PDB file of C-alpha atoms in Angstrom:
ATOM      1  CA  MET A   1       0.018   0.064   0.025  1.00  0.00           C
ATOM      2  CA  ARG A   2       1.169   3.450  -0.804  1.00  0.00           C
ATOM      3  CA  TYR A   3       1.074   6.097   1.899  1.00  0.00           C
ATOM      4  CA  TYR A   4       1.160   9.851   1.501  1.00  0.00           C
ATOM      5  CA  LYS A   5       0.872  13.242   3.098  1.00  0.00           C
ATOM      6  CA  ILE A   6      -0.404  16.539   1.745  1.00  0.00           C
ATOM      7  CA  ILE A   7       1.207  19.779   2.834  1.00  0.00           C
ATOM      8  CA  GLU A   8      -0.214  23.180   1.841  1.00  0.00           C
ATOM      9  CA  ASN A   9       1.202  26.523   2.737  1.00  0.00           C
ATOM     10  CA  GLY A  10       3.357  25.041   5.531  1.00  0.00           C
ATOM     11  CA  TYR A  11       0.559  23.008   7.083  1.00  0.00           C
ATOM     12  CA  LEU A  12       0.032  19.339   6.939  1.00  0.00           C
ATOM     13  CA  VAL A  13      -3.624  19.239   5.821  1.00  0.00           C
ATOM     14  CA  GLY A  14      -4.038  15.484   5.542  1.00  0.00           C
ATOM     15  CA  ILE A  15      -2.585  12.034   5.096  1.00  0.00           C
ATOM     16  CA  GLY A  16      -3.966   9.173   3.022  1.00  0.00           C
ATOM     17  CA  THR A  17      -3.475   5.934   1.117  1.00  0.00           C
ATOM     18  CA  GLY A  18      -3.457   5.653  -2.612  1.00  0.00           C
ATOM     19  CA  VAL A  19      -1.829   7.867  -5.291  1.00  0.00           C
ATOM     20  CA  GLY A  20      -0.887  11.534  -4.981  1.00  0.00           C
ATOM     21  CA  GLY A  21       0.647  13.651  -2.352  1.00  0.00           C
ATOM     22  CA  ILE A  22       4.096  13.187  -0.970  1.00  0.00           C
ATOM     23  CA  LYS A  23       4.962   9.513  -0.556  1.00  0.00           C
ATOM     24  CA  ILE A  24       5.783   8.485   2.998  1.00  0.00           C
ATOM     25  CA  THR A  25       6.471   5.248   4.612  1.00  0.00           C
ATOM     26  CA  GLU A  26       3.950   3.241   6.614  1.00  0.00           C
ATOM     27  CA  GLU A  27       5.822   4.027   9.792  1.00  0.00           C
ATOM     28  CA  GLU A  28       5.587   7.698   9.123  1.00  0.00           C
ATOM     29  CA  TYR A  29       1.940   7.408   8.197  1.00  0.00           C
ATOM     30  CA  ASN A  30       1.169   5.636  11.488  1.00  0.00           C
ATOM     31  CA  SER A  31       3.223   8.116  13.393  1.00  0.00           C
ATOM     32  CA  LEU A  32       1.307  11.051  11.787  1.00  0.00           C
ATOM     33  CA  LEU A  33      -1.994   9.355  12.385  1.00  0.00           C
ATOM     34  CA  GLU A  34      -1.221   8.946  16.041  1.00  0.00           C
ATOM     35  CA  HIS A  35      -0.125  12.579  16.296  1.00  0.00           C
ATOM     36  CA  ILE A  36      -3.347  13.828  14.547  1.00  0.00           C
ATOM     37  CA  HIS A  37      -5.424  11.729  16.967  1.00  0.00           C
ATOM     38  CA  ASN A  38      -3.637  13.389  19.856  1.00  0.00           C
ATOM     39  CA  ARG A  39      -4.723  16.872  18.736  1.00  0.00           C
ATOM     40  CA  PRO A  40      -5.147  19.098  21.777  1.00  0.00           C
ATOM     41  CA  ASP A  41      -8.609  20.188  22.809  1.00  0.00           C
ATOM     42  CA  ALA A  42      -9.345  23.702  21.859  1.00  0.00           C
ATOM     43  CA  GLU A  43     -11.716  25.958  23.688  1.00  0.00           C
ATOM     44  CA  GLU A  44     -15.010  26.721  21.947  1.00  0.00           C
ATOM     45  CA  GLY A  45     -14.619  28.927  18.894  1.00  0.00           C
ATOM     46  CA  TYR A  46     -11.080  27.857  18.274  1.00  0.00           C
ATOM     47  CA  GLY A  47      -9.437  25.014  16.286  1.00  0.00           C
ATOM     48  CA  TYR A  48      -5.947  23.773  15.515  1.00  0.00           C
ATOM     49  CA  ARG A  49      -3.900  23.545  12.370  1.00  0.00           C
ATOM     50  CA  LEU A  50      -1.069  21.106  12.187  1.00  0.00           C
ATOM     51  CA  LYS A  51       2.190  22.862  10.997  1.00  0.00           C
ATOM     52  CA  GLU A  52       4.647  21.099   8.851  1.00  0.00           C
ATOM     53  CA  ASP A  53       7.025  20.668  11.750  1.00  0.00           C
ATOM     54  CA  LEU A  54       4.144  18.867  13.555  1.00  0.00           C
ATOM     55  CA  THR A  55       3.347  21.560  16.057  1.00  0.00           C
ATOM     56  CA  TRP A  56      -0.235  22.563  16.587  1.00  0.00           C
ATOM     57  CA  GLU A  57      -1.260  26.106  15.805  1.00  0.00           C
ATOM     58  CA  LEU A  58      -4.343  27.453  17.606  1.00  0.00           C
ATOM     59  CA  TYR A  59      -6.564  29.760  15.488  1.00  0.00           C
ATOM     60  CA  GLU A  60     -10.094  31.154  15.562  1.00  0.00           C
ATOM     61  CA  LEU A  61     -12.585  29.116  13.655  1.00  0.00           C
ATOM     62  CA  PRO A  62     -14.515  30.787  10.818  1.00  0.00           C
ATOM     63  CA  ILE A  63     -18.250  31.107  11.069  1.00  0.00           C
ATOM     64  CA  VAL A  64     -19.974  28.550   8.873  1.00  0.00           C
ATOM     65  CA  PRO A  65     -23.771  28.881   8.506  1.00  0.00           C
ATOM     66  CA  GLU A  66     -25.864  25.858   9.135  1.00  0.00           C
ATOM     67  CA  GLU A  67     -26.939  24.150   5.944  1.00  0.00           C
ATOM     68  CA  GLU A  68     -29.285  21.476   7.337  1.00  0.00           C
ATOM     69  CA  ILE A  69     -32.231  20.278   5.283  1.00  0.00           C
ATOM     70  CA  SER A  70     -35.195  18.285   6.296  1.00  0.00           C
ATOM     71  CA  SER A  71     -35.419  14.553   5.793  1.00  0.00           C
ATOM     72  CA  ASP A  72     -38.251  15.136   3.266  1.00  0.00           C
ATOM     73  CA  GLU A  73     -36.096  17.347   1.193  1.00  0.00           C
ATOM     74  CA  LEU A  74     -33.269  14.782   1.345  1.00  0.00           C
ATOM     75  CA  MET A  75     -35.628  12.001   0.187  1.00  0.00           C
ATOM     76  CA  THR A  76     -36.837  14.195  -2.704  1.00  0.00           C
ATOM     77  CA  MET A  77     -33.271  14.739  -3.757  1.00  0.00           C
ATOM     78  CA  ILE A  78     -32.561  11.058  -3.520  1.00  0.00           C
ATOM     79  CA  GLU A  79     -35.636  10.068  -5.542  1.00  0.00           C
ATOM     80  CA  GLU A  80     -34.703  12.614  -8.258  1.00  0.00           C
ATOM     81  CA  VAL A  81     -31.194  11.071  -8.537  1.00  0.00           C
ATOM     82  CA  LEU A  82     -32.481   7.440  -8.566  1.00  0.00           C
TER      83      LEU A  82
ATOM     84  CA  MET B   1     -31.063 -27.368 -46.354  1.00  0.00           C
ATOM     85  CA  ALA B   2     -30.434 -26.051 -42.848  1.00  0.00           C
ATOM     86  CA  ASN B   3     -28.339 -28.118 -40.534  1.00  0.00           C
ATOM     87  CA  GLU B   4     -30.182 -29.879 -37.814  1.00  0.00           C
ATOM     88  CA  TYR B   5     -28.885 -30.871 -34.403  1.00  0.00           C
ATOM     89  CA  SER B   6     -30.387 -32.823 -31.559  1.00  0.00           C
ATOM     90  CA  VAL B   7     -29.989 -31.889 -27.907  1.00  0.00           C
ATOM     91  CA  ASN B   8     -31.149 -33.762 -24.841  1.00  0.00           C
ATOM     92  CA  GLN B   9     -33.794 -32.236 -22.414  1.00  0.00           C
ATOM     93  CA  ALA B  10     -31.337 -32.180 -19.541  1.00  0.00           C
ATOM     94  CA  ASP B  11     -28.920 -29.908 -21.368  1.00  0.00           C
ATOM     95  CA  LEU B  12     -31.625 -27.661 -22.659  1.00  0.00           C
ATOM     96  CA  THR B  13     -33.033 -27.450 -19.029  1.00  0.00           C
ATOM     97  CA  SER B  14     -29.482 -26.406 -17.677  1.00  0.00           C
ATOM     98  CA  VAL B  15     -29.442 -23.629 -20.218  1.00  0.00           C
ATOM     99  CA  ALA B  16     -32.920 -22.489 -19.194  1.00  0.00           C
ATOM    100  CA  ASN B  17     -31.997 -22.589 -15.496  1.00  0.00           C
ATOM    101  CA  ALA B  18     -28.931 -20.464 -16.247  1.00  0.00           C
ATOM    102  CA  ILE B  19     -31.171 -17.906 -17.931  1.00  0.00           C
ATOM    103  CA  ARG B  20     -33.753 -17.998 -15.169  1.00  0.00           C
ATOM    104  CA  GLU B  21     -30.929 -17.368 -12.629  1.00  0.00           C
ATOM    105  CA  LYS B  22     -29.945 -14.199 -14.440  1.00  0.00           C
ATOM    106  CA  THR B  23     -33.647 -12.951 -15.006  1.00  0.00           C
ATOM    107  CA  LYS B  24     -34.706 -14.057 -11.489  1.00  0.00           C
ATOM    108  CA  GLY B  25     -37.592 -15.783 -13.258  1.00  0.00           C
ATOM    109  CA  SER B  26     -39.306 -19.078 -12.485  1.00  0.00           C
ATOM    110  CA  ASN B  27     -41.652 -19.689 -15.499  1.00  0.00           C
ATOM    111  CA  PRO B  28     -40.903 -22.311 -18.216  1.00  0.00           C
ATOM    112  CA  LEU B  29     -39.043 -20.930 -21.276  1.00  0.00           C
ATOM    113  CA  ALA B  30     -40.280 -21.950 -24.717  1.00  0.00           C
ATOM    114  CA  PHE B  31     -37.388 -22.819 -27.135  1.00  0.00           C
ATOM    115  CA  PRO B  32     -36.236 -20.898 -29.061  1.00  0.00           C
ATOM    116  CA  ASP B  33     -38.229 -17.676 -28.795  1.00  0.00           C
ATOM    117  CA  GLY B  34     -38.695 -17.765 -25.059  1.00  0.00           C
ATOM    118  CA  PHE B  35     -35.034 -18.340 -24.660  1.00  0.00           C
ATOM    119  CA  ALA B  36     -34.058 -15.447 -26.916  1.00  0.00           C
ATOM    120  CA  GLU B  37     -36.585 -13.078 -25.404  1.00  0.00           C
ATOM    121  CA  ALA B  38     -35.372 -13.913 -21.796  1.00  0.00           C
ATOM    122  CA  ILE B  39     -31.761 -13.435 -22.725  1.00  0.00           C
ATOM    123  CA  ALA B  40     -32.627 -10.025 -24.391  1.00  0.00           C
ATOM    124  CA  SER B  41     -34.452  -8.873 -21.154  1.00  0.00           C
ATOM    125  CA  ILE B  42     -31.294  -9.370 -19.176  1.00  0.00           C
ATOM    126  CA  GLY B  43     -30.311  -5.836 -18.195  1.00  0.00           C
ATOM    127  CA  GLY B  44     -27.516  -4.641 -16.109  1.00  0.00           C
ATOM    128  CA  LEU B  45     -25.847  -1.437 -15.092  1.00  0.00           C
ATOM    129  CA  PRO B  46     -25.965   1.520 -17.459  1.00  0.00           C
ATOM    130  CA  GLY B  47     -22.573   0.630 -18.557  1.00  0.00           C
ATOM    131  CA  ASN B  48     -19.522  -1.182 -17.468  1.00  0.00           C
ATOM    132  CA  ILE B  49     -17.166   0.492 -14.971  1.00  0.00           C
ATOM    133  CA  THR B  50     -14.222   1.439 -17.053  1.00  0.00           C
ATOM    134  CA  HIS B  51     -12.219   3.394 -14.449  1.00  0.00           C
ATOM    135  CA  LEU B  52     -12.034   2.856 -10.731  1.00  0.00           C
ATOM    136  CA  ALA B  53      -9.859   4.328  -8.055  1.00  0.00           C
ATOM    137  CA  THR B  54      -9.949   4.107  -4.214  1.00  0.00           C
ATOM    138  CA  GLY B  55      -8.037   5.389  -1.360  1.00  0.00           C
ATOM    139  CA  THR B  56      -8.316   6.830   2.116  1.00  0.00           C
ATOM    140  CA  TYR B  57      -7.935  10.348   3.530  1.00  0.00           C
ATOM    141  CA  THR B  58      -7.477  11.602   7.032  1.00  0.00           C
ATOM    142  CA  PHE B  59      -7.917  15.405   7.828  1.00  0.00           C
ATOM    143  CA  ALA B  60      -5.068  16.728   9.851  1.00  0.00           C
ATOM    144  CA  GLY B  61      -6.358  20.196  10.598  1.00  0.00           C
ATOM    145  CA  ASP B  62      -9.839  21.488  11.626  1.00  0.00           C
ATOM    146  CA  THR B  63     -10.595  23.604   8.482  1.00  0.00           C
ATOM    147  CA  VAL B  64      -9.437  22.519   5.024  1.00  0.00           C
ATOM    148  CA  ASP B  65     -10.875  23.912   1.848  1.00  0.00           C
ATOM    149  CA  ASN B  66     -10.554  22.241  -1.560  1.00  0.00           C
ATOM    150  CA  THR B  67      -7.739  19.890  -0.832  1.00  0.00           C
ATOM    151  CA  ALA B  68      -6.811  18.009  -3.996  1.00  0.00           C
ATOM    152  CA  ILE B  69      -7.024  14.203  -3.690  1.00  0.00           C
ATOM    153  CA  THR B  70      -5.428  12.322  -6.513  1.00  0.00           C
ATOM    154  CA  HIS B  71      -7.470   9.662  -8.285  1.00  0.00           C
ATOM    155  CA  ASP B  72      -5.372   9.428 -11.453  1.00  0.00           C
ATOM    156  CA  LEU B  73      -8.083   7.975 -13.473  1.00  0.00           C
ATOM    157  CA  GLY B  74      -7.046   9.776 -16.583  1.00  0.00           C
ATOM    158  CA  VAL B  75     -10.639  10.820 -17.124  1.00  0.00           C
ATOM    159  CA  GLN B  76     -13.202  12.830 -15.200  1.00  0.00           C
ATOM    160  CA  PRO B  77     -15.083  10.564 -12.691  1.00  0.00           C
ATOM    161  CA  HIS B  78     -18.781   9.864 -12.947  1.00  0.00           C
ATOM    162  CA  PHE B  79     -19.366   8.851  -9.414  1.00  0.00           C
ATOM    163  CA  PHE B  80     -17.948   9.077  -5.941  1.00  0.00           C
ATOM    164  CA  MET B  81     -18.515   7.296  -2.679  1.00  0.00           C
ATOM    165  CA  PHE B  82     -17.187   8.373   0.803  1.00  0.00           C
ATOM    166  CA  VAL B  83     -17.343   5.966   3.612  1.00  0.00           C
ATOM    167  CA  LYS B  84     -16.431   7.078   7.141  1.00  0.00           C
ATOM    168  CA  GLN B  85     -14.079   4.622   8.938  1.00  0.00           C
ATOM    169  CA  GLY B  86     -15.355   3.991  12.410  1.00  0.00           C
ATOM    170  CA  SER B  87     -17.084   6.529  14.493  1.00  0.00           C
ATOM    171  CA  PHE B  88     -16.256  10.209  14.432  1.00  0.00           C
ATOM    172  CA  SER B  89     -13.312  10.976  16.680  1.00  0.00           C
ATOM    173  CA  ALA B  90     -14.247  11.790  20.141  1.00  0.00           C
ATOM    174  CA  ASN B  91     -12.767  15.241  20.561  1.00  0.00           C
ATOM    175  CA  SER B  92     -16.014  16.984  19.577  1.00  0.00           C
ATOM    176  CA  SER B  93     -19.810  16.574  19.923  1.00  0.00           C
ATOM    177  CA  LYS B  94     -20.324  17.924  16.403  1.00  0.00           C
ATOM    178  CA  LYS B  95     -18.341  17.802  13.110  1.00  0.00           C
ATOM    179  CA  ARG B  96     -18.720  17.933   9.426  1.00  0.00           C
ATOM    180  CA  MET B  97     -16.984  16.895   6.259  1.00  0.00           C
ATOM    181  CA  ILE B  98     -18.057  18.596   3.081  1.00  0.00           C
ATOM    182  CA  PHE B  99     -17.803  16.578  -0.001  1.00  0.00           C
ATOM    183  CA  GLN B 100     -18.541  17.383  -3.664  1.00  0.00           C
ATOM    184  CA  PHE B 101     -18.717  15.705  -6.856  1.00  0.00           C
ATOM    185  CA  TYR B 102     -19.514  16.634 -10.444  1.00  0.00           C
ATOM    186  CA  VAL B 103     -22.268  15.087 -12.602  1.00  0.00           C
ATOM    187  CA  SER B 104     -21.008  15.237 -16.107  1.00  0.00           C
ATOM    188  CA  LYS B 105     -24.235  14.136 -17.618  1.00  0.00           C
ATOM    189  CA  SER B 106     -27.871  14.266 -16.711  1.00  0.00           C
ATOM    190  CA  ILE B 107     -29.046  12.574 -13.626  1.00  0.00           C
ATOM    191  CA  GLY B 108     -32.465  13.860 -12.762  1.00  0.00           C
ATOM    192  CA  ASN B 109     -32.162  17.556 -12.125  1.00  0.00           C
ATOM    193  CA  TYR B 110     -28.475  17.348 -11.608  1.00  0.00           C
ATOM    194  CA  ALA B 111     -27.285  17.605 -15.092  1.00  0.00           C
ATOM    195  CA  GLY B 112     -23.743  19.128 -15.410  1.00  0.00           C
ATOM    196  CA  SER B 113     -23.741  20.217 -11.811  1.00  0.00           C
ATOM    197  CA  LEU B 114     -21.511  20.160  -8.843  1.00  0.00           C
ATOM    198  CA  ILE B 115     -23.275  18.498  -5.953  1.00  0.00           C
ATOM    199  CA  LYS B 116     -22.192  19.346  -2.409  1.00  0.00           C
ATOM    200  CA  GLY B 117     -23.086  17.455   0.668  1.00  0.00           C
ATOM    201  CA  TYR B 118     -21.858  16.553   3.951  1.00  0.00           C
ATOM    202  CA  PHE B 119     -21.387  14.021   6.610  1.00  0.00           C
ATOM    203  CA  SER B 120     -21.898  15.222  10.042  1.00  0.00           C
ATOM    204  CA  SER B 121     -22.030  13.939  13.681  1.00  0.00           C
ATOM    205  CA  THR B 122     -23.974  15.662  16.242  1.00  0.00           C
ATOM    206  CA  SER B 123     -23.971  14.176  19.775  1.00  0.00           C
ATOM    207  CA  GLY B 124     -23.089  10.740  18.308  1.00  0.00           C
ATOM    208  CA  THR B 125     -25.676  10.707  15.485  1.00  0.00           C
ATOM    209  CA  THR B 126     -24.153  10.573  12.044  1.00  0.00           C
ATOM    210  CA  THR B 127     -26.138  11.990   9.164  1.00  0.00           C
ATOM    211  CA  GLY B 128     -25.524  13.006   5.594  1.00  0.00           C
ATOM    212  CA  ALA B 129     -27.263  15.074   3.033  1.00  0.00           C
ATOM    213  CA  VAL B 130     -27.032  16.854  -0.219  1.00  0.00           C
ATOM    214  CA  ILE B 131     -27.011  20.526   0.599  1.00  0.00           C
ATOM    215  CA  GLU B 132     -26.434  22.394  -2.542  1.00  0.00           C
ATOM    216  CA  THR B 133     -26.410  21.813  -6.256  1.00  0.00           C
ATOM    217  CA  GLY B 134     -25.462  23.786  -9.307  1.00  0.00           C
ATOM    218  CA  ASN B 135     -22.370  25.917  -9.575  1.00  0.00           C
ATOM    219  CA  THR B 136     -21.503  25.869  -5.814  1.00  0.00           C
ATOM    220  CA  THR B 137     -19.530  28.930  -5.015  1.00  0.00           C
ATOM    221  CA  GLY B 138     -15.892  28.339  -4.029  1.00  0.00           C
ATOM    222  CA  PHE B 139     -15.898  24.640  -4.792  1.00  0.00           C
ATOM    223  CA  LYS B 140     -13.857  23.119  -7.580  1.00  0.00           C
ATOM    224  CA  LYS B 141     -14.993  20.259  -9.736  1.00  0.00           C
ATOM    225  CA  PRO B 142     -12.827  17.169 -10.256  1.00  0.00           C
ATOM    226  CA  ASP B 143     -10.774  16.773 -13.273  1.00  0.00           C
ATOM    227  CA  THR B 144      -8.951  13.930 -14.929  1.00  0.00           C
ATOM    228  CA  SER B 145      -6.490  13.427 -12.065  1.00  0.00           C
ATOM    229  CA  VAL B 146      -7.909  14.935  -8.877  1.00  0.00           C
ATOM    230  CA  PHE B 147     -11.057  15.727  -6.822  1.00  0.00           C
ATOM    231  CA  TYR B 148     -11.458  17.999  -3.979  1.00  0.00           C
ATOM    232  CA  VAL B 149     -12.584  17.615  -0.353  1.00  0.00           C
ATOM    233  CA  SER B 150     -13.161  20.164   2.222  1.00  0.00           C
ATOM    234  CA  GLY B 151     -13.273  19.671   6.004  1.00  0.00           C
ATOM    235  CA  ARG B 152     -15.168  22.447   7.650  1.00  0.00           C
ATOM    236  CA  SER B 153     -15.044  23.578  11.200  1.00  0.00           C
ATOM    237  CA  SER B 154     -16.976  26.509  12.503  1.00  0.00           C
ATOM    238  CA  ASN B 155     -17.244  28.431  15.701  1.00  0.00           C
ATOM    239  CA  ASP B 156     -19.859  26.096  17.064  1.00  0.00           C
ATOM    240  CA  THR B 157     -17.223  23.576  18.053  1.00  0.00           C
ATOM    241  CA  THR B 158     -17.154  21.603  14.882  1.00  0.00           C
ATOM    242  CA  TYR B 159     -13.962  19.632  14.224  1.00  0.00           C
ATOM    243  CA  ILE B 160     -12.848  17.404  11.483  1.00  0.00           C
ATOM    244  CA  SER B 161      -9.357  16.540  12.275  1.00  0.00           C
ATOM    245  CA  GLY B 162      -8.508  12.946  12.835  1.00  0.00           C
ATOM    246  CA  ASP B 163     -11.373  11.533  10.884  1.00  0.00           C
ATOM    247  CA  THR B 164     -10.554   9.064   8.163  1.00  0.00           C
ATOM    248  CA  PHE B 165     -12.707   8.465   5.071  1.00  0.00           C
ATOM    249  CA  THR B 166     -12.401   5.713   2.420  1.00  0.00           C
ATOM    250  CA  TRP B 167     -13.176   7.100  -0.981  1.00  0.00           C
ATOM    251  CA  ILE B 168     -14.079   5.431  -4.241  1.00  0.00           C
ATOM    252  CA  CYS B 169     -14.543   7.151  -7.585  1.00  0.00           C
ATOM    253  CA  GLY B 170     -14.819   5.839 -11.164  1.00  0.00           C
ATOM    254  CA  ARG B 171     -16.330   6.189 -14.517  1.00  0.00           C
ATOM    255  CA  CYS B 172     -18.873   4.087 -16.541  1.00  0.00           C
ATOM    256  CA  SER B 173     -18.771   3.318 -20.287  1.00  0.00           C
ATOM    257  CA  SER B 174     -22.256   4.480 -21.169  1.00  0.00           C
ATOM    258  CA  PHE B 175     -23.226   6.729 -18.328  1.00  0.00           C
TER     259      PHE B 175
END
């Protein structure tokens, strides 16, 4: 299996398996996954970005409007697709 | 003069059984027209899957917009599937992953559209929905080598980091 990481603007934004990204070893993948799973808890309204040097950077989360839809609307959309 | 052949009943029945297995039918088939009609009725998918790629992806940070995930199909995908691996990580009561895909041909009302949806987990309940179609602002449609995912966090304590998804995308021959 091929393992990779994706770095954008000095931040590690994700890791994965498959093609693409920067190829890494399974050991590095597992190490990064463990590091990601040990992300510190942020207080409400704040999140963390993982810098390329694997230090966590606290930042204020952007406001994202709720985009919930009703179950009836979802069923209508599914029926239209099917 | 046409060639004539003889065949025993057991062999003919085995062929009929094979046809019935495909058609999910149980009625007797008259030879030859009934056989021919039953075979002609055997449908299938709109086309064969000609390209298929799969992988996994784990969000590292809490907010990621339009990260390019490589599929390397060499053609624009027709379909996507995202499957969450395990439960959402426990560092939040609510989180969301935005996904998007591009319908290159007509499916219902979604002809030539980007479709944006999400998986979310609120207090342990995982849901998913299509939330927007059409030319969704700020989202990029997949091309012949990559598609895009966005992990969204907001100020309502929504985190995406640490969540791993398996993805599958592909293309059909006559879709």
